Short mmCIF file of C-alpha atoms and ligand atoms in Angstrom, two decimals:
data_model
loop_
_atom_site.label_atom_id
_atom_site.label_comp_id
_atom_site.label_asym_id
_atom_site.label_seq_id
_atom_site.Cartn_x
_atom_site.Cartn_y
_atom_site.Cartn_z
CA MET H 2 35.06 -32.62 15.59
CA LYS H 3 32.07 -34.92 16.91
CA VAL H 4 30.31 -34.72 13.92
CA PRO H 5 30.44 -36.25 10.03
CA ILE H 6 32.80 -33.88 8.11
CA LEU H 7 32.94 -33.89 4.34
CA ARG H 8 35.52 -32.32 2.20
CA VAL H 9 34.21 -29.85 0.09
CA ALA H 10 35.20 -27.84 -3.40
CA THR H 11 34.22 -24.42 -1.70
CA LEU H 12 34.31 -22.72 -4.93
CA LEU H 13 31.78 -25.22 -6.32
CA LEU H 14 29.28 -24.72 -3.90
CA VAL H 15 28.90 -21.32 -3.28
CA CYS H 16 29.22 -19.66 -6.95
CA GLY H 17 28.20 -22.38 -9.00
CA GLY H 18 24.88 -23.10 -11.26
CA ALA H 19 21.91 -21.15 -10.63
CA MET H 20 23.50 -19.19 -7.77
CA ALA H 21 25.49 -17.28 -10.11
CA SER H 22 22.33 -15.40 -11.37
CA HIS H 23 21.98 -13.73 -8.00
CA GLY H 24 25.49 -12.99 -7.13
CA CYS H 25 28.42 -15.19 -5.62
CA ALA H 26 27.23 -14.25 -2.05
CA GLN H 27 29.75 -16.21 -0.25
CA GLU H 28 33.21 -16.48 -1.87
CA PRO H 29 35.99 -18.55 -0.17
CA LEU H 30 38.44 -16.93 2.47
CA ASP H 31 41.94 -16.16 1.38
CA GLY H 32 43.95 -19.53 0.47
CA GLU H 33 41.31 -22.25 0.94
CA ALA H 34 40.93 -24.56 -2.00
CA SER H 35 38.64 -26.50 0.26
CA MET H 36 37.37 -26.71 3.49
CA ASP H 37 35.80 -28.98 6.51
CA LEU H 38 32.27 -28.47 6.39
CA ILE H 39 29.91 -29.65 8.91
CA SER H 40 26.57 -31.00 7.48
CA LEU H 41 23.63 -30.09 9.36
CA PRO H 42 19.97 -31.75 9.38
CA ASP H 43 17.91 -30.85 7.17
CA PRO H 44 15.45 -27.98 8.07
CA GLN H 45 12.13 -28.78 9.12
CA LEU H 46 9.64 -27.19 6.71
CA SER H 47 6.52 -27.45 8.92
CA GLY H 48 5.89 -26.93 12.39
CA GLU H 49 2.94 -26.96 15.35
CA MET H 50 2.84 -23.36 15.91
CA PRO H 51 0.97 -21.25 13.67
CA LEU H 52 2.37 -18.36 11.99
CA GLU H 53 0.04 -15.59 13.89
CA GLU H 54 0.83 -17.50 17.47
CA ALA H 55 4.42 -16.84 16.86
CA ILE H 56 4.06 -13.27 16.15
CA HIS H 57 1.96 -12.80 19.16
CA GLY H 58 3.81 -14.65 21.24
CA ARG H 59 7.45 -13.07 20.28
CA ARG H 60 9.55 -11.37 22.87
CA SER H 61 12.93 -10.52 23.83
CA ILE H 62 14.36 -13.19 26.41
CA ARG H 63 17.67 -12.36 28.10
CA SER H 64 17.56 -15.01 30.74
CA PHE H 65 18.63 -18.69 29.50
CA ARG H 66 18.58 -21.93 31.28
CA PRO H 67 22.07 -23.86 30.78
CA ASP H 68 20.41 -26.36 28.72
CA ALA H 69 22.59 -27.50 25.66
CA LEU H 70 21.05 -26.75 22.11
CA ASP H 71 21.54 -29.52 19.68
CA LEU H 72 22.35 -29.61 15.83
CA ARG H 73 18.47 -29.95 14.80
CA GLN H 74 17.91 -26.59 16.44
CA VAL H 75 20.97 -24.98 15.11
CA SER H 76 19.95 -26.05 11.59
CA GLN H 77 16.44 -24.27 11.95
CA PHE H 78 17.74 -21.19 13.25
CA LEU H 79 20.81 -20.62 10.29
CA TRP H 80 17.61 -21.97 7.33
CA ALA H 81 15.36 -19.33 9.32
CA ALA H 82 18.12 -16.52 8.96
CA GLN H 83 19.52 -17.29 5.44
CA GLY H 84 18.61 -20.51 4.36
CA ILE H 85 18.20 -21.67 0.60
CA THR H 86 14.34 -21.75 -0.14
CA ASP H 87 14.07 -21.83 -3.75
CA PRO H 88 15.69 -23.84 -6.81
CA GLU H 89 17.02 -20.89 -8.22
CA GLY H 90 19.13 -19.82 -4.74
CA LEU H 91 16.97 -17.11 -3.37
CA ARG H 92 16.61 -17.27 0.87
CA SER H 93 14.70 -17.13 3.35
CA ALA H 94 14.95 -13.58 3.87
CA PRO H 95 14.47 -10.98 0.97
CA SER H 96 17.45 -9.13 -0.29
CA ALA H 97 17.74 -6.22 -2.39
CA GLY H 98 18.56 -7.43 -6.01
CA ALA H 99 19.14 -10.90 -4.61
CA THR H 100 22.52 -9.52 -3.85
CA TYR H 101 22.80 -11.43 -0.67
CA PRO H 102 25.17 -9.42 1.30
CA LEU H 103 24.82 -11.39 5.13
CA GLU H 104 26.80 -13.78 6.39
CA VAL H 105 25.72 -15.62 9.95
CA TYR H 106 28.06 -16.82 11.99
CA LEU H 107 27.07 -19.51 15.08
CA VAL H 108 29.30 -18.84 18.19
CA ALA H 109 28.54 -22.04 19.77
CA SER H 110 29.18 -23.01 23.52
CA ALA H 111 26.96 -25.80 24.28
CA VAL H 112 25.67 -27.67 21.55
CA GLU H 113 25.47 -31.09 21.46
CA GLU H 114 27.48 -33.06 18.78
CA LEU H 115 29.40 -29.41 18.10
CA ASP H 116 33.09 -28.55 19.49
CA SER H 117 33.01 -24.96 21.11
CA GLY H 118 34.01 -22.57 18.21
CA VAL H 119 32.87 -19.93 15.85
CA TYR H 120 31.48 -21.37 12.40
CA ARG H 121 30.37 -19.61 9.51
CA TYR H 122 27.00 -20.86 7.80
CA ASP H 123 27.15 -21.84 4.14
CA PRO H 124 23.36 -21.80 2.67
CA THR H 125 24.42 -23.24 0.01
CA ALA H 126 25.47 -26.41 1.33
CA HIS H 127 23.48 -25.98 4.52
CA GLY H 128 26.44 -26.71 6.87
CA LEU H 129 28.62 -25.03 8.77
CA LEU H 130 32.19 -24.10 8.02
CA PRO H 131 34.75 -23.55 11.12
CA VAL H 132 36.28 -20.53 11.72
CA GLY H 133 38.04 -21.03 15.03
CA PRO H 134 38.13 -23.24 18.12
CA GLY H 135 37.01 -22.41 21.69
CA ASP H 136 34.34 -20.78 23.90
CA ARG H 137 34.14 -16.86 22.22
CA SER H 138 30.76 -16.07 24.27
CA GLU H 139 32.47 -14.18 26.98
CA GLU H 140 34.25 -11.93 24.21
CA VAL H 141 30.99 -11.29 22.44
CA ALA H 142 29.31 -10.25 25.94
CA GLU H 143 32.24 -7.91 26.46
CA ALA H 144 31.97 -6.50 23.05
CA ALA H 145 28.27 -5.84 23.63
CA LEU H 146 29.07 -3.10 26.23
CA ASP H 147 29.31 -5.99 28.98
CA GLN H 148 25.95 -7.14 28.49
CA ARG H 149 26.43 -10.13 30.82
CA TRP H 150 23.47 -12.21 29.92
CA ILE H 151 24.72 -12.80 26.28
CA ALA H 152 27.25 -15.33 27.51
CA ASP H 153 24.67 -17.55 29.22
CA ALA H 154 23.56 -18.40 25.74
CA PRO H 155 24.19 -21.88 24.62
CA LEU H 156 24.45 -20.50 21.10
CA ILE H 157 25.12 -16.91 19.77
CA LEU H 158 24.25 -16.15 16.03
CA VAL H 159 25.96 -13.02 14.56
CA LEU H 160 24.39 -11.37 11.31
CA ALA H 161 27.34 -9.84 9.37
CA ALA H 162 27.69 -8.00 6.08
CA ASP H 163 30.01 -7.67 3.16
CA MET H 164 28.33 -4.28 2.38
CA GLY H 165 30.13 -4.26 -1.00
CA ARG H 166 27.93 -6.77 -2.38
CA THR H 167 25.21 -4.56 -2.33
CA THR H 168 26.71 -1.04 -2.61
CA GLY H 169 28.22 -2.47 -5.71
CA ARG H 170 25.03 -2.36 -7.47
CA TYR H 171 23.09 0.49 -5.45
CA GLY H 172 26.41 2.58 -4.42
CA GLU H 173 25.89 4.38 -1.00
CA ARG H 174 22.09 3.54 -0.62
CA GLY H 175 22.75 -0.08 -0.76
CA ARG H 176 23.91 0.45 2.79
CA ARG H 177 20.19 1.29 3.72
CA TYR H 178 19.34 -1.71 2.03
CA VAL H 179 21.69 -4.26 4.05
CA TYR H 180 20.27 -3.05 7.33
CA MET H 181 16.71 -3.52 6.29
CA GLU H 182 17.75 -7.06 5.40
CA MET H 183 19.45 -7.88 8.43
CA GLY H 184 16.02 -6.98 10.19
CA HIS H 185 14.28 -9.22 8.04
CA ALA H 186 16.91 -11.94 9.11
CA ALA H 187 16.63 -11.40 12.75
CA GLN H 188 12.83 -11.59 12.82
CA ASN H 189 13.22 -14.78 11.18
CA VAL H 190 14.80 -15.75 14.26
CA TYR H 191 12.56 -14.35 16.19
CA LEU H 192 9.48 -16.21 15.29
CA GLN H 193 11.85 -19.26 14.60
CA ALA H 194 12.87 -19.52 18.37
CA GLU H 195 9.06 -18.60 19.30
CA ALA H 196 7.92 -21.60 17.22
CA LEU H 197 10.53 -23.80 19.01
CA GLY H 198 9.82 -22.95 22.78
CA LEU H 199 13.12 -20.90 22.41
CA GLY H 200 13.86 -17.15 23.04
CA THR H 201 16.06 -14.71 21.65
CA THR H 202 16.94 -10.85 21.51
CA LEU H 203 18.48 -8.65 18.72
CA VAL H 204 21.36 -7.20 20.76
CA GLY H 205 22.57 -3.91 18.45
CA ALA H 206 24.73 -2.16 21.07
CA PHE H 207 28.50 -3.41 20.76
CA ARG H 208 31.78 -2.13 19.59
CA ASP H 209 32.17 -3.26 16.09
CA GLY H 210 36.07 -3.66 16.21
CA ASP H 211 35.83 -5.91 19.34
CA LEU H 212 33.47 -8.05 17.84
CA ALA H 213 34.75 -8.35 14.69
CA GLU H 214 38.09 -9.77 16.57
CA ALA H 215 36.19 -12.13 18.65
CA LEU H 216 34.54 -13.86 15.79
CA GLY H 217 37.96 -13.55 13.50
CA LEU H 218 35.80 -11.82 10.95
CA PRO H 219 37.28 -10.84 7.47
CA SER H 220 38.25 -6.99 7.33
CA LYS H 221 35.42 -6.65 4.27
CA GLU H 222 32.61 -7.70 6.65
CA GLU H 223 31.08 -6.09 9.31
CA PRO H 224 29.06 -7.48 12.34
CA LEU H 225 25.42 -5.85 12.44
CA GLY H 226 23.86 -7.88 15.17
CA ILE H 227 23.78 -10.31 17.75
CA LEU H 228 21.29 -12.81 18.50
CA PRO H 229 21.94 -15.10 21.68
CA VAL H 230 19.53 -18.01 21.54
CA GLY H 231 18.95 -20.64 24.37
CA VAL H 232 16.08 -21.94 26.64
CA PRO H 233 14.24 -19.47 28.37
CA SER H 234 14.49 -19.54 32.04
CA PRO H 235 10.91 -18.52 33.84
C1 FMN D 4 18.02 -2.51 16.31
C2 FMN D 4 17.62 -3.41 17.77
C3 FMN D 4 18.62 -3.07 18.86
C4 FMN D 4 18.82 -3.44 19.88
N1 FMN D 4 19.69 -4.01 20.74
C5 FMN D 4 19.33 -4.22 22.46
C6 FMN D 4 20.62 -4.27 22.81
O1 FMN D 4 21.80 -4.13 22.59
N2 FMN D 4 20.40 -5.00 24.27
C7 FMN D 4 19.34 -5.40 24.44
O2 FMN D 4 19.05 -5.97 25.85
N3 FMN D 4 17.91 -5.26 23.53
C8 FMN D 4 17.95 -4.75 22.47
N4 FMN D 4 17.31 -4.55 21.61
C9 FMN D 4 15.74 -5.43 21.86
C10 FMN D 4 14.59 -4.42 22.27
O3 FMN D 4 15.13 -4.15 23.77
C11 FMN D 4 13.29 -4.99 22.40
O4 FMN D 4 13.07 -5.26 21.18
C12 FMN D 4 12.38 -3.96 22.74
O5 FMN D 4 12.59 -4.15 24.88
C13 FMN D 4 10.77 -4.64 22.80
O6 FMN D 4 10.59 -5.86 23.32
P1 FMN D 4 10.25 -6.88 22.58
O7 FMN D 4 11.16 -7.19 21.26
O8 FMN D 4 10.15 -8.24 23.69
O9 FMN D 4 9.03 -6.36 21.91
C14 FMN D 4 17.43 -4.42 20.43
C15 FMN D 4 16.44 -4.33 19.52
C16 FMN D 4 16.26 -3.62 18.19
C17 FMN D 4 15.21 -3.59 17.15
#
């Protein structure tokens, strides 16, 4: 790793304190007593572009320049998707009953100061947890019915869900709530991209099993959406 790594007690980070009142959204992966957390820069809470301009300018972008992104931009996208925005642990996107079923994965292929690989976002620590090494963007594009442009993006966000967190409280209707929540998180990513002069597209056409395998998702999580991000190519 090229960036400082903190050894953290994951259980304390993800399930302690006020978060418990909103459910333990992120459980530790099997067999992990501690993990290597890559701290992200603090997100910026103000920007140059008014919200109305971002809504007006937002478009789906499928053509990217080869420029790398940096950790500051990564931080901003992950915060927009699922960042903690409240002392009680509430997040940037609404969640039915604050059950927080979503997990955000980062497939990095050209991010300064970050080795190519798959990472999982830890909202509580605002950091990245390594899942697997190596550039997986080609596999993601293949899983997405061969939408080749996806592999050109320097980074790809994948929104996945542990449905049980929400169906455990709301029964089968909880699945509907999770899909709604994914849409909220995805729109946040779109608007954040617009505000930063970057581009993205929500991709819903993919083979679930192939994408889960490309990312190494735990069996209880299912992928719901892919958001390739990059500098728009004119
Ligand atoms: C649920 C959903 C799934 C989508 N899946 C794909 C996809 O697989 N590939 C793609 O290129 N665009 C996909 N899109 C983007 C739409 O094509 C796009 O939003 C639409 O053409 C309108 O353009 P705009 O986003 O620029 O307004 C998807 C959008 C949504 C909301």
